[in-house]
Structures are given as C-alpha cells and as structure tokens.
Coordinates of C-alpha atoms (C1' of nucleotides) in Angstrom, one line a residue:
Chain A
M23 CA -59.5 -1.4 43.0
R24 CA -56.3 -0.8 44.9
K25 CA -53.0 0.3 43.5
A26 CA -51.6 -2.4 41.3
S27 CA -48.2 -3.8 42.0
A28 CA -45.4 -4.2 39.4
L29 CA -46.2 -7.9 39.5
E30 CA -49.9 -7.4 38.5
L31 CA -48.8 -5.0 35.8
A32 CA -46.3 -7.4 34.4
L33 CA -48.9 -10.3 34.4
L34 CA -51.4 -8.2 32.6
G35 CA -48.8 -7.0 30.1
L36 CA -47.7 -10.6 29.4
L37 CA -51.2 -11.9 29.0
A38 CA -52.0 -9.0 26.6
D39 CA -49.8 -10.6 24.1
S40 CA -51.2 -14.1 24.4
P41 CA -52.8 -16.5 26.9
L42 CA -50.4 -18.4 29.0
H43 CA -50.4 -20.8 32.0
G44 CA -48.9 -20.0 35.3
Y45 CA -45.6 -21.9 35.0
E46 CA -44.8 -20.2 31.7
L47 CA -45.8 -16.8 33.2
K48 CA -43.3 -17.3 36.0
K49 CA -40.5 -18.0 33.5
R50 CA -41.3 -14.9 31.4
L51 CA -41.6 -12.9 34.6
T52 CA -38.1 -13.9 35.6
G53 CA -36.8 -12.7 32.3
L54 CA -38.7 -9.5 32.6
L55 CA -38.2 -8.5 36.3
G56 CA -35.3 -10.9 36.8
T57 CA -32.7 -8.1 37.1
F58 CA -34.6 -6.6 40.0
R59 CA -36.0 -9.7 41.8
A60 CA -37.3 -13.2 41.2
I61 CA -40.9 -13.9 42.0
S62 CA -42.0 -17.2 43.7
F63 CA -45.1 -19.4 43.1
G64 CA -46.3 -18.2 46.5
A65 CA -46.6 -14.7 45.0
L66 CA -47.6 -15.7 41.5
Y67 CA -50.7 -17.8 42.2
P68 CA -52.4 -15.5 44.7
A69 CA -51.8 -12.6 42.3
L70 CA -53.4 -14.5 39.5
R71 CA -56.4 -15.3 41.8
G72 CA -56.7 -11.6 42.6
L73 CA -56.7 -10.6 39.0
T74 CA -59.3 -13.2 38.2
E75 CA -61.5 -12.0 41.1
A76 CA -61.2 -8.5 39.8
G77 CA -62.4 -9.7 36.4
L78 CA -59.2 -8.6 34.7
I79 CA -58.2 -12.1 33.5
T80 CA -60.0 -15.5 33.1
Q81 CA -58.9 -19.0 34.0
T82 CA -59.6 -21.9 31.7
D83 CA -58.9 -25.5 32.4
D84 CA -56.8 -26.9 29.6
P85 CA -56.6 -30.7 29.9
A86 CA -56.0 -31.0 26.1
A87 CA -52.7 -29.4 26.4
A88 CA -51.4 -32.0 28.8
G89 CA -49.6 -35.1 27.5
P90 CA -51.2 -38.2 26.0
A91 CA -52.5 -39.5 29.4
L92 CA -55.4 -37.0 29.1
Q93 CA -57.3 -37.6 32.3
A94 CA -55.0 -35.6 34.6
K95 CA -56.7 -34.9 37.9
R96 CA -55.4 -31.4 37.9
A97 CA -55.4 -29.8 34.5
R98 CA -53.2 -27.0 33.4
I99 CA -54.9 -23.6 33.6
T100 CA -54.6 -21.1 30.9
Y101 CA -54.9 -17.5 31.9
A102 CA -56.2 -14.9 29.4
I103 CA -56.8 -11.2 29.7
T104 CA -60.3 -9.8 29.5
A105 CA -61.6 -6.6 27.8
K106 CA -61.8 -5.0 31.3
G107 CA -58.2 -6.2 31.9
K108 CA -57.0 -4.5 28.7
T109 CA -58.6 -1.2 29.7
H110 CA -57.0 -1.5 33.1
L111 CA -53.6 -2.3 31.7
A112 CA -53.8 0.7 29.4
A113 CA -54.6 2.9 32.4
L114 CA -51.8 1.4 34.4
L115 CA -49.3 2.0 31.6
A116 CA -50.4 5.5 31.1
E117 CA -50.4 6.7 34.8
S118 CA -47.9 9.1 36.1
G119 CA -46.2 9.1 39.5
P120 CA -43.2 8.0 41.5
E121 CA -43.9 4.3 40.9
T122 CA -43.5 5.1 37.2
W123 CA -39.9 6.3 37.5
D124 CA -38.4 3.9 40.0
D125 CA -36.2 1.0 38.9
E126 CA -38.8 -1.7 38.8
G127 CA -41.8 0.4 37.8
F128 CA -39.9 1.9 34.9
G129 CA -38.4 -1.5 33.8
V130 CA -41.8 -3.1 33.6
R131 CA -43.4 -0.2 31.8
M132 CA -40.6 0.0 29.2
A133 CA -40.9 -3.8 28.6
F134 CA -44.4 -3.0 27.3
F135 CA -43.6 0.2 25.4
N136 CA -44.6 -1.6 22.2
N137 CA -48.2 -1.4 23.3
T138 CA -47.9 2.1 24.7
E139 CA -48.6 5.4 23.0
A140 CA -45.7 7.6 22.0
V141 CA -46.8 10.5 24.2
V142 CA -46.9 8.2 27.3
R143 CA -43.5 6.6 26.4
R144 CA -42.1 10.1 26.2
R145 CA -43.5 11.1 29.5
I146 CA -42.2 8.0 31.2
L147 CA -38.7 8.4 29.7
E148 CA -38.6 12.0 30.8
G149 CA -39.7 11.1 34.3
R150 CA -37.1 8.4 34.5
R151 CA -34.5 10.9 33.3
S152 CA -35.2 13.4 36.1
R153 CA -35.2 10.6 38.7
L154 CA -31.8 9.5 37.6
A155 CA -30.5 13.1 37.5
E156 CA -31.6 13.5 41.1
R157 CA -29.8 10.3 42.1
R158 CA -26.7 11.5 40.3
A159 CA -26.9 14.9 42.2
A160 CA -27.2 13.1 45.5
L161 CA -24.3 10.8 44.8
R162 CA -22.1 13.7 43.7
Q163 CA -23.0 15.7 46.8
S164 CA -22.2 12.8 49.0
M165 CA -18.9 12.2 47.3
T166 CA -17.7 15.8 47.5
T167 CA -19.0 16.9 50.9
T168 CA -17.9 13.9 52.8
R169 CA -14.8 13.4 50.7
E170 CA -12.2 13.4 53.5
K171 CA -13.7 10.8 55.7
L172 CA -14.8 8.2 53.1
D173 CA -12.7 5.2 53.1
H174 CA -11.4 3.5 50.0
Y175 CA -14.1 0.9 49.6
T176 CA -17.1 3.2 50.3
M177 CA -15.6 5.6 47.7
E178 CA -15.3 2.8 45.2
L179 CA -18.9 1.8 45.8
Q180 CA -20.1 5.4 45.3
R181 CA -17.9 5.9 42.2
H182 CA -19.2 2.7 40.6
G183 CA -22.8 3.7 41.5
L184 CA -22.3 7.1 39.9
D185 CA -20.9 5.4 36.8
G186 CA -24.0 3.3 36.5
V187 CA -26.3 6.2 36.9
E188 CA -24.4 8.2 34.3
S189 CA -24.4 5.3 31.9
E190 CA -28.2 4.9 32.3
L191 CA -28.6 8.6 31.7
R192 CA -26.8 8.4 28.4
W193 CA -28.9 5.4 27.5
I194 CA -32.2 7.2 28.3
D195 CA -31.0 10.3 26.3
D196 CA -30.4 8.0 23.3
L197 CA -33.9 6.5 23.7
I198 CA -35.5 9.9 23.9
A199 CA -33.6 11.0 20.8
A200 CA -34.8 7.9 19.0
E201 CA -38.4 8.6 20.0
D202 CA -38.0 12.1 18.6
R203 CA -36.7 10.8 15.3
T204 CA -39.5 8.3 15.0
A205 CA -42.1 11.0 15.9
R206 CA -40.7 13.2 13.1
H207 CA -40.9 10.4 10.6
A208 CA -44.4 9.4 11.5
G209 CA -45.5 13.0 11.6
Chain B
M9 CA -31.0 -15.3 67.1
R10 CA -32.6 -15.4 63.7
K11 CA -30.9 -14.5 60.4
A12 CA -30.1 -10.8 60.3
S13 CA -31.4 -8.6 57.6
A14 CA -29.2 -6.2 55.6
L15 CA -30.7 -3.4 57.6
E16 CA -29.5 -4.9 60.9
L17 CA -26.1 -5.5 59.5
A18 CA -25.9 -1.9 58.2
L19 CA -26.9 -0.6 61.6
L20 CA -24.3 -2.6 63.4
G21 CA -21.7 -1.6 60.9
L22 CA -22.4 2.1 61.3
L23 CA -22.5 1.9 65.1
A24 CA -19.1 0.1 65.1
D25 CA -17.5 3.3 63.9
S26 CA -19.2 5.6 66.4
P27 CA -22.4 5.9 68.5
L28 CA -25.2 7.8 66.7
H29 CA -28.8 8.6 67.3
G30 CA -31.6 7.3 65.1
Y31 CA -32.2 10.2 62.9
E32 CA -28.5 10.4 61.9
L33 CA -28.5 6.6 61.4
K34 CA -31.3 6.9 58.9
K35 CA -29.4 9.5 56.9
R36 CA -26.3 7.5 56.7
L37 CA -28.3 4.4 55.9
T38 CA -29.8 6.2 52.9
G39 CA -26.3 7.0 51.7
L40 CA -25.3 3.4 52.2
L41 CA -28.3 1.4 50.9
G42 CA -29.8 4.4 49.0
T43 CA -29.0 2.9 45.6
F44 CA -31.1 -0.2 46.4
R45 CA -33.9 1.2 48.6
A46 CA -34.7 3.9 51.2
I47 CA -35.6 2.8 54.7
S48 CA -38.3 4.4 56.7
F49 CA -38.6 5.3 60.4
G50 CA -41.2 2.6 60.7
A51 CA -38.5 0.1 59.8
L52 CA -35.7 1.8 61.6
Y53 CA -36.9 2.1 65.2
P54 CA -38.3 -1.4 65.5
A55 CA -35.0 -2.7 64.1
L56 CA -33.1 -0.7 66.8
R57 CA -35.4 -2.0 69.5
G58 CA -34.7 -5.6 68.3
L59 CA -31.0 -5.1 68.3
T60 CA -31.3 -3.6 71.8
E61 CA -33.3 -6.5 73.1
A62 CA -30.8 -8.9 71.6
G63 CA -28.1 -7.1 73.6
L64 CA -26.2 -6.1 70.5
I65 CA -26.5 -2.3 71.0
T66 CA -27.4 0.0 73.9
Q67 CA -29.7 3.0 74.1
T68 CA -28.7 6.1 76.2
D69 CA -30.8 9.1 76.8
D70 CA -28.8 12.1 75.7
P71 CA -30.6 15.3 76.9
A72 CA -27.3 17.3 77.0
A73 CA -27.0 17.1 73.2
A74 CA -30.3 18.9 72.7
G75 CA -30.4 22.6 72.3
P76 CA -30.2 25.3 75.1
A77 CA -33.7 24.6 76.3
L78 CA -32.5 21.5 78.1
Q79 CA -35.6 20.0 79.6
A80 CA -36.9 18.4 76.5
K81 CA -39.7 16.0 77.3
R82 CA -38.3 13.5 74.9
A83 CA -34.5 13.3 74.8
R84 CA -32.4 12.2 71.9
I85 CA -31.3 8.6 72.2
T86 CA -27.8 7.7 71.4
Y87 CA -27.2 4.1 70.2
A88 CA -23.9 2.4 70.7
I89 CA -22.7 -1.1 69.8
T90 CA -21.8 -3.6 72.6
A91 CA -19.0 -6.1 72.8
K92 CA -21.5 -8.8 71.9
G93 CA -22.7 -6.7 69.0
K94 CA -19.1 -6.4 67.7
T95 CA -18.7 -10.1 67.8
H96 CA -22.0 -10.6 66.1
L97 CA -21.1 -8.0 63.4
A98 CA -17.8 -9.8 62.7
A99 CA -19.6 -13.1 62.3
L100 CA -22.2 -11.5 59.9
L101 CA -19.5 -9.9 57.8
A102 CA -17.6 -13.2 57.6
E103 CA -20.5 -15.5 56.7
S104 CA -20.9 -17.0 53.3
G105 CA -24.1 -17.7 51.3
P106 CA -26.4 -16.4 48.7
E107 CA -27.3 -13.3 50.8
T108 CA -23.6 -12.4 50.6
W109 CA -23.5 -12.2 46.8
D110 CA -26.8 -10.5 46.0
D111 CA -27.0 -6.7 45.2
E112 CA -27.9 -5.5 48.6
G113 CA -26.0 -8.0 50.7
F114 CA -22.9 -7.4 48.7
G115 CA -23.2 -3.6 48.8
V116 CA -23.6 -3.5 52.6
R117 CA -20.7 -5.9 53.2
M118 CA -18.4 -4.0 50.9
A119 CA -19.2 -0.7 52.6
F120 CA -17.6 -2.2 55.7
F121 CA -14.6 -3.9 54.0
N122 CA -12.3 -1.6 56.0
N123 CA -13.2 -3.6 59.1
T124 CA -13.1 -7.0 57.3
E125 CA -10.3 -9.4 57.0
A126 CA -8.5 -9.6 53.6
V127 CA -9.4 -13.3 53.2
V128 CA -13.1 -12.6 53.8
R129 CA -13.0 -9.6 51.4
R130 CA -11.5 -11.9 48.8
R131 CA -14.2 -14.6 49.3
I132 CA -17.0 -12.1 49.1
L133 CA -15.6 -10.5 45.9
E134 CA -15.2 -13.9 44.3
G135 CA -18.8 -14.9 45.2
R136 CA -20.1 -11.6 43.8
R137 CA -18.1 -12.3 40.7
S138 CA -19.6 -15.7 40.0
R139 CA -23.1 -14.3 40.8
L140 CA -22.6 -11.7 38.1
A141 CA -21.2 -14.2 35.7
E142 CA -24.4 -16.3 36.1
R143 CA -26.6 -13.3 35.5
R144 CA -24.6 -12.4 32.4
A145 CA -25.0 -16.0 31.1
A146 CA -28.7 -15.9 31.7
L147 CA -29.0 -12.5 29.9
R148 CA -27.0 -13.7 26.9
Q149 CA -29.0 -16.9 26.7
S150 CA -32.2 -15.0 26.7
M151 CA -31.0 -12.5 24.1
T152 CA -29.9 -15.2 21.6
T153 CA -32.5 -17.9 22.0
T154 CA -35.5 -15.6 21.8
R155 CA -33.8 -13.2 19.5
E156 CA -36.4 -13.2 16.7
K157 CA -39.5 -12.5 18.8
L158 CA -38.1 -9.8 21.1
D159 CA -39.4 -6.3 20.3
H160 CA -37.2 -3.3 20.1
Y161 CA -37.7 -2.0 23.7
T162 CA -37.3 -5.4 25.4
M163 CA -34.1 -5.8 23.5
E164 CA -32.9 -2.4 24.5
L165 CA -33.7 -3.2 28.2
Q166 CA -31.7 -6.5 28.0
R167 CA -28.8 -4.9 26.1
H168 CA -28.6 -2.2 28.7
G169 CA -28.9 -4.7 31.5
L170 CA -26.1 -6.8 30.0
D171 CA -23.9 -3.6 29.7
G172 CA -24.4 -3.0 33.4
V173 CA -23.5 -6.5 34.4
E174 CA -20.4 -6.5 32.2
S175 CA -19.4 -3.1 33.6
E176 CA -19.7 -4.4 37.2
L177 CA -17.7 -7.5 36.3
R178 CA -14.8 -5.4 35.1
W179 CA -15.1 -3.4 38.3
I180 CA -15.0 -6.5 40.4
D181 CA -12.0 -7.8 38.5
D182 CA -10.2 -4.6 39.2
L183 CA -11.0 -4.8 42.9
I184 CA -9.8 -8.4 43.1
A185 CA -6.6 -7.4 41.3
A186 CA -6.1 -4.6 43.7
E187 CA -6.6 -7.0 46.7
D188 CA -3.9 -9.2 45.2
R189 CA -1.5 -6.4 44.9
T190 CA -2.1 -5.3 48.4
A191 CA -1.7 -8.8 49.7
R192 CA 1.6 -9.2 48.0
H193 CA 2.9 -5.9 49.4
A194 CA 1.7 -6.7 52.9
G195 CA 3.1 -10.3 52.6
Chain C
dG13 C1' -36.4 -46.5 38.2
dT14 C1' -35.0 -42.2 39.5
dT15 C1' -33.9 -37.6 38.7
dA16 C1' -35.2 -33.3 36.7
dG17 C1' -38.6 -30.4 35.1
dC18 C1' -43.6 -29.3 34.6
dA19 C1' -47.7 -27.7 37.1
dT20 C1' -50.7 -25.8 40.8
dG21 C1' -51.6 -24.4 45.0
dT22 C1' -51.8 -23.2 50.7
dA23 C1' -50.2 -21.5 55.4
dA24 C1' -47.3 -19.2 58.4
dG25 C1' -44.5 -15.8 59.0
dG26 C1' -40.9 -11.9 57.9
dA27 C1' -39.7 -7.4 56.6
dG28 C1' -41.1 -3.6 55.2
dT29 C1' -44.3 0.8 54.0
dT30 C1' -47.8 4.2 55.0
dA31 C1' -50.3 6.9 57.9
dC32 C1' -50.7 8.5 62.2
dA33 C1' -49.1 10.9 66.5
dT34 C1' -46.2 14.2 69.0
dG35 C1' -43.2 17.7 69.9
dA36 C1' -38.5 20.6 69.7
dT37 C1' -35.3 23.4 67.0
dT38 C1' -33.6 26.1 63.3
dT39 C1' -34.0 28.9 59.3
dT40 C1' -36.3 32.2 56.5
Chain D
dA11 C1' -44.7 33.5 62.6
dA12 C1' -44.3 30.0 59.2
dA13 C1' -41.8 26.4 57.2
dA14 C1' -38.4 23.1 57.2
dT15 C1' -35.9 19.9 59.6
dC16 C1' -34.8 17.4 63.7
dA17 C1' -36.4 13.6 66.5
dT18 C1' -39.0 9.4 68.1
dG19 C1' -42.2 6.2 67.9
dT20 C1' -46.9 3.0 67.0
dA21 C1' -50.6 0.4 64.3
dA22 C1' -52.5 -1.4 60.4
dC23 C1' -51.6 -3.2 56.4
dT24 C1' -49.2 -5.1 52.1
dC25 C1' -46.5 -7.8 49.7
dC26 C1' -43.6 -11.3 49.4
dT27 C1' -40.7 -15.6 50.9
dT28 C1' -40.3 -20.1 52.7
dA29 C1' -41.8 -24.4 53.5
dC30 C1' -45.1 -27.5 52.7
dA31 C1' -48.3 -30.4 49.9
dT32 C1' -49.5 -32.8 45.6
dG33 C1' -49.1 -35.1 41.3
dC34 C1' -47.7 -35.6 36.2
dT35 C1' -44.2 -36.1 32.4
dA36 C1' -39.9 -36.6 30.1
dA37 C1' -35.2 -37.9 30.0
dC38 C1' -31.3 -40.6 31.3

DNA sequence: GTTAGCATGTAAGGAGTTACATGATTTT
DNA sequence: AAAATCATGTAACTCCTTACATGCTAAC
C-alpha cells in the first residue's frame, strides 16, 4: 500500500469514531482540514473507493436512512472502518517523518490525539516543535541579513509570519507541558 | 492565456525588480512563498519555459557570469521580464477574485505592494479582511454549536486556529489604517 | 413551484512532486 | 579529494480541482 495522504488519514480517523456517509464526511473534513484547504467531492469519492478497495473501510447501502419515500434509486452509502483499517490507522498515526511535522500532517494527527498513545503524541509534538524552530530561524535570518533592501510590505509580511510562528511555538510548549503533567498524574 | 498561478505571478514580480537566473529565483521564491510551500526545480523550470513561450520573459545565455573557466558547456541563463510581461504583471496584481484573498494569493500580492497602486492595495486588503472574517465566523460557529462533543485536542486546535485568524485580522486592520494615513498625507 | 441543501459519482485536465540525469564551482 | 552548493533540466506519476451528470428532499 502506498503512502497515505492526509485525506485518507483524516477519513480513517473520522470513521474510527462512527460510521458516516460521504456527504457528512465532507462536512467534518472541512471542519478538520478547513484551515489548510477545502476538499471537493471529486477528491472525496475516489479516496473512499480506494480505501474500500484496500479493505480499510466498507460501504453499506442505507436506504432506510433516506426519507419516507423509501425506494430511492440511489441509496445513501454508509462507510465504516474495518479491523484492518483500524490497524492501518494506528500505524499511520504512529509513524514518524517529515509529513508528521508539516502543517497539514500535524493538524490531522493532533485532531486524533484522543486515540493516540501518549508516547506518540509526545513525539509528534516535539517534531512539530523543532519544525517550527527551524522556520523561526529561517525567518529571523532572512529578516536580519537582507534587512536593508527589504521594502516595507515584505518586512511586514515577514514580521507577521514570525509572530505566527512564535505564537505557535508557545502553544506547542504549553501542550507539551500539559502532556508532562498528565503523564505524572497517570504515572 | 490561461489563469496564472501564484508561482507565475511570483516569478514575474521578482523579475520586475531585476533579471535573475533560475537558481536564484528559486531561493527568493522560498523566502516569498516559503511559509505556504516550497517549490521544486521540477515546477520552476517548466514555469519559466511557459512564461518565455508566452513572451512575458526572455532567456539570455550568460557564460560571462560563470567562474574563470569560461567555456562551461551549459551556461547560466538569465531571465528578464519583457514589456508585455510588465503589462501582464500589472493586470495580475490588479485583478479581483477569490484567488486574491486566499492565503497564498494574498501573500504573493502583498509582497509586491510596492509596485501596486494604492487603490488596488486597499481593495486587496479589504478582500482579505472579509475572507478572514468569514473564517472567524465559521470557527466560532463550529466551536459553539458542537461544543459538548469536541474533545480536548480538537478544541485546542480550533482555539489556536481562531487566535491566529484574530491576530491576522488585527494586523490587517493596522495595515488598512496605515494606508489611510498615507493616503491623507499624499492627498 | 422553485430554491436550497442532501447525496453520489465521473472525466478531463492542471499544477505540482519525486526521482532521475548531468556537470561546474567552491569550500573544507 | 570529498562534500556542499551552484546550475539546469526531463519523465513519470500523484493528487486534486473543475465541470459535468443525476436525482431526492425540505423549506419558503
């Protein structure tokens, strides 16, 4: 099986909570990945087909859930995760690598932290932290070395970008501290 | 000519300042779009070819710029914007539409605000503002209506996302206020 | 009765990445 | 002399968007 996209990970993660149909999945996806990008039906349904063919989810026709006029030609389809899918999801959530620290990959993984082991959560948070620290260093570098030639607007862009990175770093530090406190409590 | 990507806009904008060769363009691009994504050579050179074929830039072999061993088999190529390219760039910077307000489109356009008319700057900033306001509304909605079922981590993600949007809104408001002051000064 | 939202899909095409391929120059 | 960086490009492939195509259901 090839490397899973953030979309497939998000679908598996959503279905791990409860079975859903496609339209509902798209709405939740928008809430989940919405800050980064909106996915379209042209991406959603092929992805669901791929996951089904890989045996990670199942599709069930669901005519009962439709309105009173029962005999709809095209029934709603309910998607549910399989045992194999759950295993695969756990593996995806636990894996390390660049895709784990970048904006989208991190966002999706954190959205499913509730179903993720504390050790893995910790590793992902630390990875994200060093990714952000790199970005901060690059921004600072660019702001000081090319200081004289940067025009007002470019400087404002970079300053605001740096603010954002620093704000996220503080946030991540707080999250890591909270993880530590919980770990101490739980032993 | 089809709709230009943010990459093509960025290339034209960079070349409007001074001619550059590909490798240098890529470095500046990373500084410019870096917060959103990094572009690869596999994207850069085909884009430069496209712009050349469209007559928006020119390519000049530049063997003199290479080191002392002059007879390099493959010379560096210097890219320069044409008059047609300048016109096209101005049109791109001035256009309105969704691509003007989204993260990447806005970022690129603001990076070239120095070469953009005050009226257009104002329009782009206002557009970005309402885009952010929409996103804020959506986030608030999602945080209040589904309040009870959201787990700790999802809530943290949304809270941090909302913080970021609100921070950018304040920043945009400051920029708009600064534009107003400048406009009053300049008459 | 018509608009908006629910619901599922396909086909064509765009924009990019990764991996490959090559070679010069500079630094250590 | 090895490693890093400069420098330019191509080919295969992936993932996604846009536009199309269809039909039901609820609200106004």
